PDB file of C-alpha atoms and ligand atoms in Angstrom:
ATOM      1  CA  MET A   1     -56.504-137.296 -97.518  1.00  0.00           C
ATOM      2  CA  ASP A   2     -55.978-134.547 -99.846  1.00  0.00           C
ATOM      3  CA  SER A   3     -52.414-133.534-100.952  1.00  0.00           C
ATOM      4  CA  PRO A   4     -51.233-130.987 -98.323  1.00  0.00           C
ATOM      5  CA  ILE A   5     -51.207-127.254 -98.963  1.00  0.00           C
ATOM      6  CA  VAL A   6     -47.696-126.032 -98.270  1.00  0.00           C
ATOM      7  CA  ILE A   7     -48.348-122.779 -96.705  1.00  0.00           C
ATOM      8  CA  ASN A   8     -45.411-122.011 -94.708  1.00  0.00           C
ATOM      9  CA  GLU A   9     -42.038-121.726 -96.541  1.00  0.00           C
ATOM     10  CA  GLU A  10     -43.324-121.753 -99.991  1.00  0.00           C
ATOM     11  CA  GLN A  11     -45.642-118.841 -99.698  1.00  0.00           C
ATOM     12  CA  GLY A  12     -47.169-118.102-102.903  1.00  0.00           C
ATOM     13  CA  SER A  13     -44.914-120.091-105.020  1.00  0.00           C
ATOM     14  CA  ALA A  14     -47.763-121.793-106.727  1.00  0.00           C
ATOM     15  CA  GLU A  15     -50.626-119.671-108.084  1.00  0.00           C
ATOM     16  CA  SER A  16     -53.275-121.843-106.719  1.00  0.00           C
ATOM     17  CA  ARG A  17     -52.039-121.543-103.066  1.00  0.00           C
ATOM     18  CA  GLY A  18     -53.375-118.899-100.643  1.00  0.00           C
ATOM     19  CA  TRP A  19     -52.093-117.142 -97.693  1.00  0.00           C
ATOM     20  CA  PHE A  20     -53.249-117.797 -94.144  1.00  0.00           C
ATOM     21  CA  VAL A  21     -52.605-114.763 -91.841  1.00  0.00           C
ATOM     22  CA  THR A  22     -53.864-114.848 -88.239  1.00  0.00           C
ATOM     23  CA  PHE A  23     -54.326-112.003 -85.811  1.00  0.00           C
ATOM     24  CA  GLU A  24     -53.807-112.752 -82.084  1.00  0.00           C
ATOM     25  CA  GLY A  25     -53.689-110.877 -78.861  1.00  0.00           C
ATOM     26  CA  GLY A  26     -55.638-110.004 -75.649  1.00  0.00           C
ATOM     27  CA  GLU A  27     -59.142-108.737 -75.349  1.00  0.00           C
ATOM     28  CA  GLY A  28     -59.764-105.435 -77.087  1.00  0.00           C
ATOM     29  CA  ALA A  29     -56.387-105.287 -78.615  1.00  0.00           C
ATOM     30  CA  GLY A  30     -57.821-104.256 -82.013  1.00  0.00           C
ATOM     31  CA  LYS A  31     -57.705-107.293 -83.975  1.00  0.00           C
ATOM     32  CA  THR A  32     -61.326-106.893 -85.421  1.00  0.00           C
ATOM     33  CA  THR A  33     -60.581-103.258 -86.400  1.00  0.00           C
ATOM     34  CA  GLN A  34     -57.312-104.185 -88.028  1.00  0.00           C
ATOM     35  CA  ILE A  35     -58.636-107.091 -90.079  1.00  0.00           C
ATOM     36  CA  ALA A  36     -61.323-104.818 -91.636  1.00  0.00           C
ATOM     37  CA  ARG A  37     -58.639-102.269 -92.664  1.00  0.00           C
ATOM     38  CA  LEU A  38     -56.086-104.684 -94.105  1.00  0.00           C
ATOM     39  CA  ALA A  39     -59.058-106.619 -95.847  1.00  0.00           C
ATOM     40  CA  ARG A  40     -60.065-103.245 -97.372  1.00  0.00           C
ATOM     41  CA  THR A  41     -56.446-102.325 -98.412  1.00  0.00           C
ATOM     42  CA  LEU A  42     -55.864-105.768 -99.906  1.00  0.00           C
ATOM     43  CA  ARG A  43     -59.241-105.854-101.872  1.00  0.00           C
ATOM     44  CA  SER A  44     -58.258-102.350-103.142  1.00  0.00           C
ATOM     45  CA  ARG A  45     -55.290-104.152-104.789  1.00  0.00           C
ATOM     46  CA  GLY A  46     -57.338-106.666-106.285  1.00  0.00           C
ATOM     47  CA  CYS A  47     -56.744-109.553-103.874  1.00  0.00           C
ATOM     48  CA  ASP A  48     -59.310-112.221-103.022  1.00  0.00           C
ATOM     49  CA  VAL A  49     -59.670-111.669 -99.302  1.00  0.00           C
ATOM     50  CA  VAL A  50     -61.753-113.835 -96.924  1.00  0.00           C
ATOM     51  CA  SER A  51     -62.079-112.304 -93.413  1.00  0.00           C
ATOM     52  CA  THR A  52     -63.224-114.711 -90.662  1.00  0.00           C
ATOM     53  CA  ARG A  53     -62.915-115.300 -86.880  1.00  0.00           C
ATOM     54  CA  GLU A  54     -62.642-117.782 -84.095  1.00  0.00           C
ATOM     55  CA  PRO A  55     -64.431-119.099 -82.362  1.00  0.00           C
ATOM     56  CA  GLY A  56     -66.865-119.093 -85.206  1.00  0.00           C
ATOM     57  CA  GLY A  57     -66.900-118.643 -88.953  1.00  0.00           C
ATOM     58  CA  THR A  58     -69.427-121.452 -89.734  1.00  0.00           C
ATOM     59  CA  PRO A  59     -72.970-122.027 -88.351  1.00  0.00           C
ATOM     60  CA  GLY A  60     -71.680-125.081 -86.301  1.00  0.00           C
ATOM     61  CA  ALA A  61     -68.685-123.204 -85.048  1.00  0.00           C
ATOM     62  CA  ASP A  62     -70.982-120.125 -84.077  1.00  0.00           C
ATOM     63  CA  ALA A  63     -73.012-122.597 -81.978  1.00  0.00           C
ATOM     64  CA  ILE A  64     -69.942-123.742 -80.011  1.00  0.00           C
ATOM     65  CA  ARG A  65     -68.962-120.084 -79.808  1.00  0.00           C
ATOM     66  CA  SER A  66     -72.276-119.320 -78.003  1.00  0.00           C
ATOM     67  CA  LEU A  67     -71.873-122.259 -75.797  1.00  0.00           C
ATOM     68  CA  VAL A  68     -68.285-121.524 -74.625  1.00  0.00           C
ATOM     69  CA  LEU A  69     -68.482-117.702 -74.288  1.00  0.00           C
ATOM     70  CA  SER A  70     -71.728-117.910 -72.179  1.00  0.00           C
ATOM     71  CA  GLY A  71     -69.669-119.740 -69.633  1.00  0.00           C
ATOM     72  CA  ALA A  72     -71.891-122.969 -69.827  1.00  0.00           C
ATOM     73  CA  ALA A  73     -68.967-125.164 -70.329  1.00  0.00           C
ATOM     74  CA  GLU A  74     -66.546-123.540 -67.742  1.00  0.00           C
ATOM     75  CA  ASP A  75     -67.284-126.133 -65.024  1.00  0.00           C
ATOM     76  CA  LEU A  76     -66.278-128.945 -67.405  1.00  0.00           C
ATOM     77  CA  GLY A  77     -62.645-127.699 -67.130  1.00  0.00           C
ATOM     78  CA  THR A  78     -60.062-126.014 -69.381  1.00  0.00           C
ATOM     79  CA  GLU A  79     -59.310-129.171 -71.385  1.00  0.00           C
ATOM     80  CA  THR A  80     -62.914-129.696 -72.320  1.00  0.00           C
ATOM     81  CA  GLU A  81     -62.993-126.171 -73.506  1.00  0.00           C
ATOM     82  CA  ALA A  82     -59.995-126.780 -75.496  1.00  0.00           C
ATOM     83  CA  ILE A  83     -61.857-129.568 -77.237  1.00  0.00           C
ATOM     84  CA  LEU A  84     -64.866-127.347 -77.886  1.00  0.00           C
ATOM     85  CA  PHE A  85     -62.612-124.805 -79.499  1.00  0.00           C
ATOM     86  CA  ALA A  86     -60.955-127.566 -81.428  1.00  0.00           C
ATOM     87  CA  ALA A  87     -64.243-128.919 -82.718  1.00  0.00           C
ATOM     88  CA  ALA A  88     -65.225-125.458 -83.830  1.00  0.00           C
ATOM     89  CA  ARG A  89     -61.955-124.964 -85.650  1.00  0.00           C
ATOM     90  CA  LEU A  90     -62.143-128.293 -87.359  1.00  0.00           C
ATOM     91  CA  ASP A  91     -65.470-127.232 -88.887  1.00  0.00           C
ATOM     92  CA  HIS A  92     -64.044-123.774 -89.757  1.00  0.00           C
ATOM     93  CA  ILE A  93     -61.004-125.183 -91.504  1.00  0.00           C
ATOM     94  CA  ALA A  94     -63.163-127.732 -93.524  1.00  0.00           C
ATOM     95  CA  LEU A  95     -65.813-125.301 -94.534  1.00  0.00           C
ATOM     96  CA  VAL A  96     -64.124-121.891 -94.879  1.00  0.00           C
ATOM     97  CA  ILE A  97     -60.301-121.835 -94.523  1.00  0.00           C
ATOM     98  CA  ARG A  98     -59.155-124.822 -96.478  1.00  0.00           C
ATOM     99  CA  PRO A  99     -61.530-124.071 -99.511  1.00  0.00           C
ATOM    100  CA  ALA A 100     -60.364-120.397 -99.566  1.00  0.00           C
ATOM    101  CA  LEU A 101     -56.576-121.238 -99.424  1.00  0.00           C
ATOM    102  CA  GLU A 102     -57.205-123.804-102.160  1.00  0.00           C
ATOM    103  CA  ARG A 103     -58.549-121.251-104.368  1.00  0.00           C
ATOM    104  CA  GLY A 104     -55.648-118.911-103.787  1.00  0.00           C
ATOM    105  CA  ALA A 105     -57.356-116.414-101.435  1.00  0.00           C
ATOM    106  CA  ILE A 106     -55.886-114.489 -98.577  1.00  0.00           C
ATOM    107  CA  VAL A 107     -57.491-115.643 -95.351  1.00  0.00           C
ATOM    108  CA  LEU A 108     -57.404-113.192 -92.465  1.00  0.00           C
ATOM    109  CA  CYS A 109     -58.589-114.853 -89.399  1.00  0.00           C
ATOM    110  CA  ASP A 110     -59.287-113.071 -85.892  1.00  0.00           C
ATOM    111  CA  ARG A 111     -57.835-115.550 -83.487  1.00  0.00           C
ATOM    112  CA  PHE A 112     -56.626-119.139 -84.365  1.00  0.00           C
ATOM    113  CA  HIS A 113     -54.545-121.986 -82.561  1.00  0.00           C
ATOM    114  CA  ASP A 114     -52.380-119.496 -80.738  1.00  0.00           C
ATOM    115  CA  SER A 115     -55.503-118.476 -78.643  1.00  0.00           C
ATOM    116  CA  THR A 116     -56.053-122.008 -77.558  1.00  0.00           C
ATOM    117  CA  ARG A 117     -52.331-122.367 -76.818  1.00  0.00           C
ATOM    118  CA  VAL A 118     -52.536-119.265 -74.552  1.00  0.00           C
ATOM    119  CA  TYR A 119     -56.119-119.193 -73.135  1.00  0.00           C
ATOM    120  CA  GLN A 120     -56.333-122.989 -72.606  1.00  0.00           C
ATOM    121  CA  GLY A 121     -52.763-123.696 -72.406  1.00  0.00           C
ATOM    122  CA  LEU A 122     -49.757-121.379 -71.256  1.00  0.00           C
ATOM    123  CA  ALA A 123     -51.795-119.060 -68.951  1.00  0.00           C
ATOM    124  CA  THR A 124     -53.657-122.075 -67.165  1.00  0.00           C
ATOM    125  CA  GLY A 125     -51.111-124.801 -66.514  1.00  0.00           C
ATOM    126  CA  SER A 126     -53.114-127.519 -68.278  1.00  0.00           C
ATOM    127  CA  ASP A 127     -51.530-130.569 -70.094  1.00  0.00           C
ATOM    128  CA  GLN A 128     -49.383-129.225 -72.861  1.00  0.00           C
ATOM    129  CA  GLU A 129     -48.792-132.478 -74.591  1.00  0.00           C
ATOM    130  CA  PHE A 130     -52.612-133.178 -74.734  1.00  0.00           C
ATOM    131  CA  LEU A 131     -53.056-129.762 -76.217  1.00  0.00           C
ATOM    132  CA  LYS A 132     -50.468-130.361 -78.865  1.00  0.00           C
ATOM    133  CA  ILE A 133     -51.970-133.702 -79.854  1.00  0.00           C
ATOM    134  CA  VAL A 134     -55.252-132.021 -80.329  1.00  0.00           C
ATOM    135  CA  GLU A 135     -53.740-129.164 -82.215  1.00  0.00           C
ATOM    136  CA  ASP A 136     -51.867-131.147 -84.642  1.00  0.00           C
ATOM    137  CA  ALA A 137     -54.895-133.492 -85.275  1.00  0.00           C
ATOM    138  CA  VAL A 138     -57.177-130.484 -86.161  1.00  0.00           C
ATOM    139  CA  LEU A 139     -54.761-128.277 -88.115  1.00  0.00           C
ATOM    140  CA  GLU A 140     -53.047-131.002 -90.137  1.00  0.00           C
ATOM    141  CA  ASP A 141     -51.293-128.929 -92.889  1.00  0.00           C
ATOM    142  CA  ILE A 142     -53.154-125.718 -92.189  1.00  0.00           C
ATOM    143  CA  ARG A 143     -50.663-123.426 -90.568  1.00  0.00           C
ATOM    144  CA  PRO A 144     -50.620-119.722 -90.676  1.00  0.00           C
ATOM    145  CA  SER A 145     -47.807-118.086 -92.829  1.00  0.00           C
ATOM    146  CA  LEU A 146     -47.964-114.982 -90.706  1.00  0.00           C
ATOM    147  CA  THR A 147     -49.441-114.178 -87.358  1.00  0.00           C
ATOM    148  CA  LEU A 148     -49.746-110.680 -86.300  1.00  0.00           C
ATOM    149  CA  MET A 149     -49.721-110.401 -82.376  1.00  0.00           C
ATOM    150  CA  LEU A 150     -51.365-107.233 -81.413  1.00  0.00           C
ATOM    151  CA  ASP A 151     -49.712-106.322 -77.998  1.00  0.00           C
ATOM    152  CA  LEU A 152     -50.955-103.778 -75.502  1.00  0.00           C
ATOM    153  CA  PRO A 153     -51.208-103.813 -71.687  1.00  0.00           C
ATOM    154  CA  ALA A 154     -54.248-106.111 -70.565  1.00  0.00           C
ATOM    155  CA  GLU A 155     -55.790-103.205 -68.557  1.00  0.00           C
ATOM    156  CA  ILE A 156     -55.983-100.937 -71.676  1.00  0.00           C
ATOM    157  CA  GLY A 157     -57.394-103.676 -73.997  1.00  0.00           C
ATOM    158  CA  LEU A 158     -60.117-104.517 -71.337  1.00  0.00           C
ATOM    159  CA  ALA A 159     -60.927-100.968 -71.055  1.00  0.00           C
ATOM    160  CA  ARG A 160     -61.352-100.611 -74.771  1.00  0.00           C
ATOM    161  CA  ALA A 161     -63.435-103.861 -74.885  1.00  0.00           C
ATOM    162  CA  SER A 162     -65.640-102.473 -72.094  1.00  0.00           C
ATOM    163  CA  ALA A 163     -66.162 -99.106 -73.736  1.00  0.00           C
ATOM    164  CA  ARG A 164     -67.138-100.756 -77.017  1.00  0.00           C
ATOM    165  CA  ARG A 165     -69.849-102.878 -74.966  1.00  0.00           C
ATOM    166  CA  GLN A 166     -71.296 -99.466 -73.691  1.00  0.00           C
ATOM    167  CA  ASN A 167     -72.899-101.560 -70.912  1.00  0.00           C
ATOM    168  CA  ALA A 168     -75.080-103.225 -73.484  1.00  0.00           C
ATOM    169  CA  ALA A 169     -73.804-106.632 -72.471  1.00  0.00           C
ATOM    170  CA  LEU A 170     -71.883-108.216 -69.631  1.00  0.00           C
ATOM    171  CA  PRO A 171     -68.313-109.304 -70.045  1.00  0.00           C
ATOM    172  CA  ASP A 172     -68.063-112.827 -71.627  1.00  0.00           C
ATOM    173  CA  ARG A 173     -66.684-115.959 -70.014  1.00  0.00           C
ATOM    174  CA  PHE A 174     -63.122-114.922 -70.665  1.00  0.00           C
ATOM    175  CA  GLU A 175     -63.292-111.150 -70.446  1.00  0.00           C
ATOM    176  CA  LYS A 176     -64.588-111.241 -66.823  1.00  0.00           C
ATOM    177  CA  GLU A 177     -61.385-113.055 -65.519  1.00  0.00           C
ATOM    178  CA  THR A 178     -58.561-111.270 -63.272  1.00  0.00           C
ATOM    179  CA  LEU A 179     -56.390-108.620 -64.699  1.00  0.00           C
ATOM    180  CA  ALA A 180     -53.557-110.808 -63.620  1.00  0.00           C
ATOM    181  CA  LEU A 181     -54.718-113.717 -65.716  1.00  0.00           C
ATOM    182  CA  HIS A 182     -55.043-111.403 -68.727  1.00  0.00           C
ATOM    183  CA  GLU A 183     -51.545-110.068 -68.213  1.00  0.00           C
ATOM    184  CA  ALA A 184     -50.385-113.806 -68.104  1.00  0.00           C
ATOM    185  CA  ARG A 185     -52.205-114.184 -71.373  1.00  0.00           C
ATOM    186  CA  ARG A 186     -50.394-111.257 -72.846  1.00  0.00           C
ATOM    187  CA  GLN A 187     -47.056-112.797 -71.766  1.00  0.00           C
ATOM    188  CA  GLY A 188     -48.241-116.191 -73.281  1.00  0.00           C
ATOM    189  CA  PHE A 189     -48.614-114.532 -76.731  1.00  0.00           C
ATOM    190  CA  LEU A 190     -45.281-112.868 -76.393  1.00  0.00           C
ATOM    191  CA  THR A 191     -43.674-116.036 -75.594  1.00  0.00           C
ATOM    192  CA  ILE A 192     -44.987-117.770 -78.748  1.00  0.00           C
ATOM    193  CA  ALA A 193     -43.961-114.693 -80.811  1.00  0.00           C
ATOM    194  CA  ARG A 194     -40.418-115.099 -79.415  1.00  0.00           C
ATOM    195  CA  SER A 195     -40.278-118.876 -80.079  1.00  0.00           C
ATOM    196  CA  GLU A 196     -41.553-118.586 -83.720  1.00  0.00           C
ATOM    197  CA  PRO A 197     -39.964-115.412 -85.034  1.00  0.00           C
ATOM    198  CA  ASP A 198     -40.354-116.451 -88.617  1.00  0.00           C
ATOM    199  CA  ARG A 199     -44.205-116.662 -88.227  1.00  0.00           C
ATOM    200  CA  CYS A 200     -44.895-114.076 -85.746  1.00  0.00           C
ATOM    201  CA  VAL A 201     -44.676-110.260 -85.798  1.00  0.00           C
ATOM    202  CA  VAL A 202     -45.452-108.196 -82.705  1.00  0.00           C
ATOM    203  CA  ILE A 203     -47.401-105.041 -83.336  1.00  0.00           C
ATOM    204  CA  ASP A 204     -47.590-102.217 -80.733  1.00  0.00           C
ATOM    205  CA  ALA A 205     -51.319-101.877 -80.401  1.00  0.00           C
ATOM    206  CA  LEU A 206     -50.982 -99.063 -78.191  1.00  0.00           C
ATOM    207  CA  GLN A 207     -50.575 -96.819 -81.060  1.00  0.00           C
ATOM    208  CA  GLU A 208     -53.434 -94.880 -82.417  1.00  0.00           C
ATOM    209  CA  GLU A 209     -55.567 -96.934 -84.952  1.00  0.00           C
ATOM    210  CA  ASP A 210     -54.025 -95.476 -88.093  1.00  0.00           C
ATOM    211  CA  ALA A 211     -50.475 -96.060 -86.749  1.00  0.00           C
ATOM    212  CA  VAL A 212     -51.413 -99.812 -85.944  1.00  0.00           C
ATOM    213  CA  ALA A 213     -52.743-100.069 -89.520  1.00  0.00           C
ATOM    214  CA  ARG A 214     -49.508 -98.936 -91.032  1.00  0.00           C
ATOM    215  CA  SER A 215     -47.500-101.314 -88.919  1.00  0.00           C
ATOM    216  CA  VAL A 216     -49.858-104.211 -89.813  1.00  0.00           C
ATOM    217  CA  LEU A 217     -49.596-103.330 -93.606  1.00  0.00           C
ATOM    218  CA  ASP A 218     -45.647-102.869 -93.293  1.00  0.00           C
ATOM    219  CA  ALA A 219     -45.391-106.322 -91.608  1.00  0.00           C
ATOM    220  CA  PHE A 220     -47.677-107.835 -94.273  1.00  0.00           C
ATOM    221  CA  ASP A 221     -45.838-106.463 -97.108  1.00  0.00           C
ATOM    222  CA  LEU A 222     -42.490-107.396 -95.644  1.00  0.00           C
ATOM    223  CA  ARG A 223     -43.316-110.985 -94.692  1.00  0.00           C
ATOM    224  CA  LEU A 224     -45.474-111.783 -97.545  1.00  0.00           C
ATOM    225  CA  PRO A 225     -44.001-109.998-100.662  1.00  0.00           C
ATOM    226  CA  GLY A 226     -45.329-112.572-102.968  1.00  0.00           C
ATOM    227  CA  CYS A 227     -48.818-111.931-101.803  1.00  0.00           C
ATOM    228  CA  ALA A 228     -48.557-108.209-102.343  1.00  0.00           C
ATOM    229  CA  ARG A 229     -47.055-108.873-105.735  1.00  0.00           C
ATOM    230  CA  LYS A 230     -49.894-111.009-106.690  1.00  0.00           C
ATOM    231  CA  GLY A 231     -52.322-108.446-105.887  1.00  0.00           C
ATOM    232  CA  ALA A 232     -50.345-105.656-107.597  1.00  0.00           C
ATOM    233  CA  ASP A 233     -50.214-107.912-110.841  1.00  0.00           C
ATOM    234  CA  ALA A 234     -53.961-108.427-110.539  1.00  0.00           C
ATOM    235  CA  THR A 235     -54.748-104.877-110.642  1.00  0.00           C
ATOM    236  CA  SER A 236     -52.201-103.843-113.475  1.00  0.00           C
TER     237      SER A 236
HETATM  238  N1  T5A B 301     -60.835-117.910 -77.091  1.00  0.00           N
HETATM  239  C1  T5A B 301     -60.803-117.869 -78.413  1.00  0.00           C
HETATM  240  C2  T5A B 301     -60.154-119.008 -76.433  1.00  0.00           C
HETATM  241  O1  T5A B 301     -60.150-119.093 -75.138  1.00  0.00           O
HETATM  242  N2  T5A B 301     -59.493-119.960 -77.048  1.00  0.00           N
HETATM  243  C3  T5A B 301     -59.622-119.985 -78.488  1.00  0.00           C
HETATM  244  O2  T5A B 301     -58.979-121.031 -79.023  1.00  0.00           O
HETATM  245  C4  T5A B 301     -60.149-118.946 -79.158  1.00  0.00           C
HETATM  246  C5  T5A B 301     -60.123-118.983 -80.630  1.00  0.00           C
HETATM  247  C6  T5A B 301     -63.390-114.716 -78.104  1.00  0.00           C
HETATM  248  C7  T5A B 301     -62.894-115.204 -76.708  1.00  0.00           C
HETATM  249  O3  T5A B 301     -62.623-116.483 -76.759  1.00  0.00           O
HETATM  250  C8  T5A B 301     -61.431-116.870 -76.310  1.00  0.00           C
HETATM  251  C9  T5A B 301     -60.665-115.455 -76.383  1.00  0.00           C
HETATM  252  C10 T5A B 301     -61.689-114.396 -76.278  1.00  0.00           C
HETATM  253  O4  T5A B 301     -61.808-114.260 -74.887  1.00  0.00           O
HETATM  254  P1  T5A B 301     -64.277-112.455 -78.858  1.00  0.00           P
HETATM  255  O5  T5A B 301     -65.612-111.723 -78.401  1.00  0.00           O
HETATM  256  O6  T5A B 301     -64.221-112.783 -80.251  1.00  0.00           O
HETATM  257  O7  T5A B 301     -64.264-113.680 -77.831  1.00  0.00           O
HETATM  258  O8  T5A B 301     -63.198-111.421 -78.332  1.00  0.00           O
HETATM  259  P2  T5A B 301     -61.843-110.970 -78.811  1.00  0.00           P
HETATM  260  O9  T5A B 301     -61.171-111.783 -79.928  1.00  0.00           O
HETATM  261  O10 T5A B 301     -60.913-110.629 -77.720  1.00  0.00           O
HETATM  262  O11 T5A B 301     -62.256-109.606 -79.586  1.00  0.00           O
HETATM  263  P3  T5A B 301     -62.586-108.081 -79.089  1.00  0.00           P
HETATM  264  O12 T5A B 301     -63.695-107.721 -79.951  1.00  0.00           O
HETATM  265  O13 T5A B 301     -62.784-108.103 -77.584  1.00  0.00           O
HETATM  266  O14 T5A B 301     -61.285-107.382 -79.493  1.00  0.00           O
HETATM  267  P4  T5A B 301     -60.545-107.024 -80.691  1.00  0.00           P
HETATM  268  O15 T5A B 301     -61.165-107.529 -81.977  1.00  0.00           O
HETATM  269  O16 T5A B 301     -59.086-107.259 -80.556  1.00  0.00           O
HETATM  270  O17 T5A B 301     -60.738-105.472 -80.616  1.00  0.00           O
HETATM  271  P5  T5A B 301     -61.679-104.485 -81.503  1.00  0.00           P
HETATM  272  O18 T5A B 301     -61.082-104.235 -82.943  1.00  0.00           O
HETATM  273  O19 T5A B 301     -62.987-105.023 -81.561  1.00  0.00           O
HETATM  274  O20 T5A B 301     -61.388-103.104 -80.815  1.00  0.00           O
HETATM  275  C11 T5A B 301     -62.000-103.070 -79.383  1.00  0.00           C
HETATM  276  C12 T5A B 301     -62.421-101.384 -79.263  1.00  0.00           C
HETATM  277  O21 T5A B 301     -61.162-100.744 -79.237  1.00  0.00           O
HETATM  278  C13 T5A B 301     -61.276 -99.773 -80.198  1.00  0.00           C
HETATM  279  C14 T5A B 301     -62.300-100.174 -81.324  1.00  0.00           C
HETATM  280  O22 T5A B 301     -62.929 -99.196 -82.143  1.00  0.00           O
HETATM  281  C15 T5A B 301     -63.224-100.913 -80.276  1.00  0.00           C
HETATM  282  O23 T5A B 301     -64.123 -99.992 -79.811  1.00  0.00           O
HETATM  283  N3  T5A B 301     -59.926 -99.681 -80.879  1.00  0.00           N
HETATM  284  C16 T5A B 301     -59.000 -98.655 -80.597  1.00  0.00           C
HETATM  285  N4  T5A B 301     -58.957 -97.669 -79.653  1.00  0.00           N
HETATM  286  C17 T5A B 301     -57.926 -96.886 -79.525  1.00  0.00           C
HETATM  287  N5  T5A B 301     -56.833 -97.077 -80.356  1.00  0.00           N
HETATM  288  C18 T5A B 301     -56.783 -98.100 -81.140  1.00  0.00           C
HETATM  289  N6  T5A B 301     -55.590 -98.337 -81.905  1.00  0.00           N
HETATM  290  C19 T5A B 301     -57.954 -98.996 -81.178  1.00  0.00           C
HETATM  291  N7  T5A B 301     -58.059-100.145 -82.086  1.00  0.00           N
HETATM  292  C20 T5A B 301     -59.325-100.519 -81.801  1.00  0.00           C
END
């Protein structure tokens, strides 16, 4: 196995190491919007930024995305769905995330392992020990340096997601579930944030878009100062 990339406590201490930042939260919380904005800001500082998403990010993972979001795997049960997300993540890490981090890039990822912990885990009552074994096997040393949890009432996020769809498509496998379950997922993300405060920052996603972007950038600069400095050095 390759030598491990230490991405947690030694952020940016070696020039060749990148930074792995994940965005998490419920449906329509604004993750895609905010990743695009943060990527633009960081690129304007001269940073090498890779924006990606889960499930997906590679042709193989995108195929699994289509399968899972269509609902075709729903009857197989939550743990099987967790394995499908894990398979997509394994490919995504191998082909996109690890190579980008190894060359020193900032990887901004729309959902990652916390989504499995919440959607297939905390909010479902499935076997936590099983999910932990799968998570450790897939992630190995690839752990986010920073996770931005975009938080807002589930009802509002769902309304935003629905407005964006403009009736062009039906809600996917997860969007169509009950409001109570979406609220349970919101609480699941907040529970993770409380239990891992060194990694997670909760962002008030109810604010208007520019204010959310400022909160995201402030959290990024505060938590990953070496990363901001590296970008500034690159442009000077
Ligand atoms: N899943 C995923 C699992 O179950 N397990 C897993 O392990 C993983 C990785 C993915 C689904 O898969 C599940 C979770 C999901 O259900 P997806 O289509 O990728 O499905 O869905 P989401 O990740 O939820 O992405 P969405 O596109 O629905 O939401 P975003 O990205 O959070 O929101 P965004 O930025 O697209 O914004 C939604 C709308 O709101 C507006 C935007 O313009 C857009 O129209 N908006 C705002 N409006 C007002 N104020 C603001 N501050 C706004 N910010 C954005």
